[in-house]
GROMACS .gro file of C-alpha atoms in nm:
model
  123
    1UNK     CA    1   0.422   0.425  -0.172
    2UNK     CA    2   0.090   0.463  -0.024
    3UNK     CA    3  -0.196   0.155  -0.073
    4UNK     CA    4  -0.570   0.270  -0.051
    5UNK     CA    5  -0.890   0.080  -0.004
    6UNK     CA    6  -1.209   0.213  -0.020
    7UNK     CA    7  -1.533   0.002   0.158
    8UNK     CA    8  -1.873   0.064   0.239
    9UNK     CA    9  -2.038   0.138  -0.064
   10UNK     CA   10  -2.391  -0.010  -0.146
   11UNK     CA   11  -2.721   0.059  -0.293
   12UNK     CA   12  -2.965   0.265  -0.109
   13UNK     CA   13  -3.285   0.414  -0.177
   14UNK     CA   14  -3.317   0.847  -0.210
   15UNK     CA   15  -3.292   1.027   0.125
   16UNK     CA   16  -3.078   0.758   0.262
   17UNK     CA   17  -2.690   0.755   0.407
   18UNK     CA   18  -2.435   0.567   0.343
   19UNK     CA   19  -2.041   0.592   0.501
   20UNK     CA   20  -1.720   0.551   0.327
   21UNK     CA   21  -1.446   0.429   0.447
   22UNK     CA   22  -1.076   0.479   0.312
   23UNK     CA   23  -0.811   0.241   0.450
   24UNK     CA   24  -0.409   0.375   0.417
   25UNK     CA   25  -0.110   0.160   0.459
   26UNK     CA   26   0.233   0.231   0.312
   27UNK     CA   27   0.387   0.569   0.412
   28UNK     CA   28   0.272   0.776   0.683
   29UNK     CA   29  -0.047   0.820   0.606
   30UNK     CA   30  -0.081   1.195   0.812
   31UNK     CA   31   0.195   1.356   0.533
   32UNK     CA   32  -0.114   1.337   0.304
   33UNK     CA   33  -0.418   1.574   0.253
   34UNK     CA   34  -0.644   1.333   0.136
   35UNK     CA   35  -0.965   1.354  -0.103
   36UNK     CA   36  -1.255   1.199  -0.229
   37UNK     CA   37  -1.374   1.168  -0.616
   38UNK     CA   38  -1.648   1.003  -0.813
   39UNK     CA   39  -1.682   0.857  -1.127
   40UNK     CA   40  -2.051   0.794  -1.264
   41UNK     CA   41  -2.111   0.546  -1.600
   42UNK     CA   42  -2.006   0.774  -1.887
   43UNK     CA   43  -1.896   1.051  -1.714
   44UNK     CA   44  -1.524   1.227  -1.621
   45UNK     CA   45  -1.424   1.172  -1.255
   46UNK     CA   46  -1.531   1.430  -1.022
   47UNK     CA   47  -1.393   1.617  -0.686
   48UNK     CA   48  -1.651   1.574  -0.433
   49UNK     CA   49  -1.448   1.643  -0.085
   50UNK     CA   50  -1.074   1.706   0.036
   51UNK     CA   51  -0.892   1.744   0.351
   52UNK     CA   52  -0.610   1.874   0.478
   53UNK     CA   53  -0.344   1.649   0.697
   54UNK     CA   54  -0.500   1.743   1.046
   55UNK     CA   55  -0.847   1.780   0.943
   56UNK     CA   56  -0.867   2.107   1.028
   57UNK     CA   57  -0.984   2.231   0.685
   58UNK     CA   58  -1.193   2.026   0.442
   59UNK     CA   59  -1.367   2.166   0.137
   60UNK     CA   60  -1.639   2.014  -0.092
   61UNK     CA   61  -1.802   2.036  -0.422
   62UNK     CA   62  -2.077   2.270  -0.448
   63UNK     CA   63  -2.324   1.967  -0.515
   64UNK     CA   64  -2.260   1.730  -0.230
   65UNK     CA   65  -2.177   2.095   0.023
   66UNK     CA   66  -2.422   2.030   0.310
   67UNK     CA   67  -2.469   1.657   0.245
   68UNK     CA   68  -2.200   1.519   0.258
   69UNK     CA   69  -1.883   1.510   0.563
   70UNK     CA   70  -1.483   1.444   0.463
   71UNK     CA   71  -1.298   1.318   0.807
   72UNK     CA   72  -1.007   1.107   0.873
   73UNK     CA   73  -0.895   0.932   1.171
   74UNK     CA   74  -0.492   0.966   1.143
   75UNK     CA   75  -0.470   0.712   1.455
   76UNK     CA   76  -0.665   0.417   1.219
   77UNK     CA   77  -0.473   0.564   0.929
   78UNK     CA   78  -0.860   0.594   0.801
   79UNK     CA   79  -1.036   0.843   0.619
   80UNK     CA   80  -1.423   0.878   0.582
   81UNK     CA   81  -1.715   1.017   0.352
   82UNK     CA   82  -2.029   1.037   0.544
   83UNK     CA   83  -2.308   1.088   0.294
   84UNK     CA   84  -2.648   1.180   0.404
   85UNK     CA   85  -2.963   1.260   0.201
   86UNK     CA   86  -2.871   1.093  -0.058
   87UNK     CA   87  -2.990   1.137  -0.437
   88UNK     CA   88  -2.966   0.912  -0.792
   89UNK     CA   89  -2.714   1.150  -0.908
   90UNK     CA   90  -2.512   1.091  -0.654
   91UNK     CA   91  -2.452   0.736  -0.830
   92UNK     CA   92  -2.140   0.668  -0.905
   93UNK     CA   93  -1.756   0.478  -0.813
   94UNK     CA   94  -1.647   0.652  -0.553
   95UNK     CA   95  -1.273   0.700  -0.507
   96UNK     CA   96  -1.013   0.841  -0.234
   97UNK     CA   97  -0.684   0.914  -0.304
   98UNK     CA   98  -0.376   1.046  -0.136
   99UNK     CA   99  -0.289   1.453  -0.227
  100UNK     CA  100   0.058   1.537  -0.414
  101UNK     CA  101   0.048   1.939  -0.462
  102UNK     CA  102  -0.114   2.178  -0.650
  103UNK     CA  103  -0.537   2.261  -0.659
  104UNK     CA  104  -0.707   1.963  -0.475
  105UNK     CA  105  -1.004   2.037  -0.684
  106UNK     CA  106  -0.775   1.833  -0.961
  107UNK     CA  107  -0.769   1.453  -1.009
  108UNK     CA  108  -0.384   1.509  -1.141
  109UNK     CA  109  -0.298   1.679  -0.808
  110UNK     CA  110  -0.294   1.342  -0.631
  111UNK     CA  111  -0.074   1.054  -0.632
  112UNK     CA  112  -0.231   0.768  -0.496
  113UNK     CA  113  -0.576   0.600  -0.555
  114UNK     CA  114  -0.778   0.330  -0.438
  115UNK     CA  115  -0.993   0.098  -0.661
  116UNK     CA  116  -1.289   0.238  -0.614
  117UNK     CA  117  -1.681   0.190  -0.422
  118UNK     CA  118  -1.985   0.159  -0.616
  119UNK     CA  119  -2.261   0.366  -0.454
  120UNK     CA  120  -2.595   0.342  -0.632
  121UNK     CA  121  -2.916   0.547  -0.520
  122UNK     CA  122  -3.264   0.437  -0.639
  123UNK     CA  123  -3.532   0.665  -0.663
   0.00000   0.00000   0.00000
């Protein structure tokens, strides 16, 4: 079992920045590739970013590429999502998740999820 807790969400103006954190406990954090997903009101959960176990490789949705950066600190059992140049379309609940197997793009490939943190971007 892995327990995940997100933090760092809030209200920000368009063009602003936020950094989300995902703190892990339970099983060894470095055993898991990790991902960020988001879900806007009335929409399906969508992939945002993914990072490998060591952090050497990362992958992004086209909609956030160049603006968001995923990273992790295995010594602190924590993953991050630095979000810059935020847009109103980025408004959503953001979730972190631990990857099990399969294509990282799909939420079904992830075993463990946090409770989510709300990000609201005003225009």
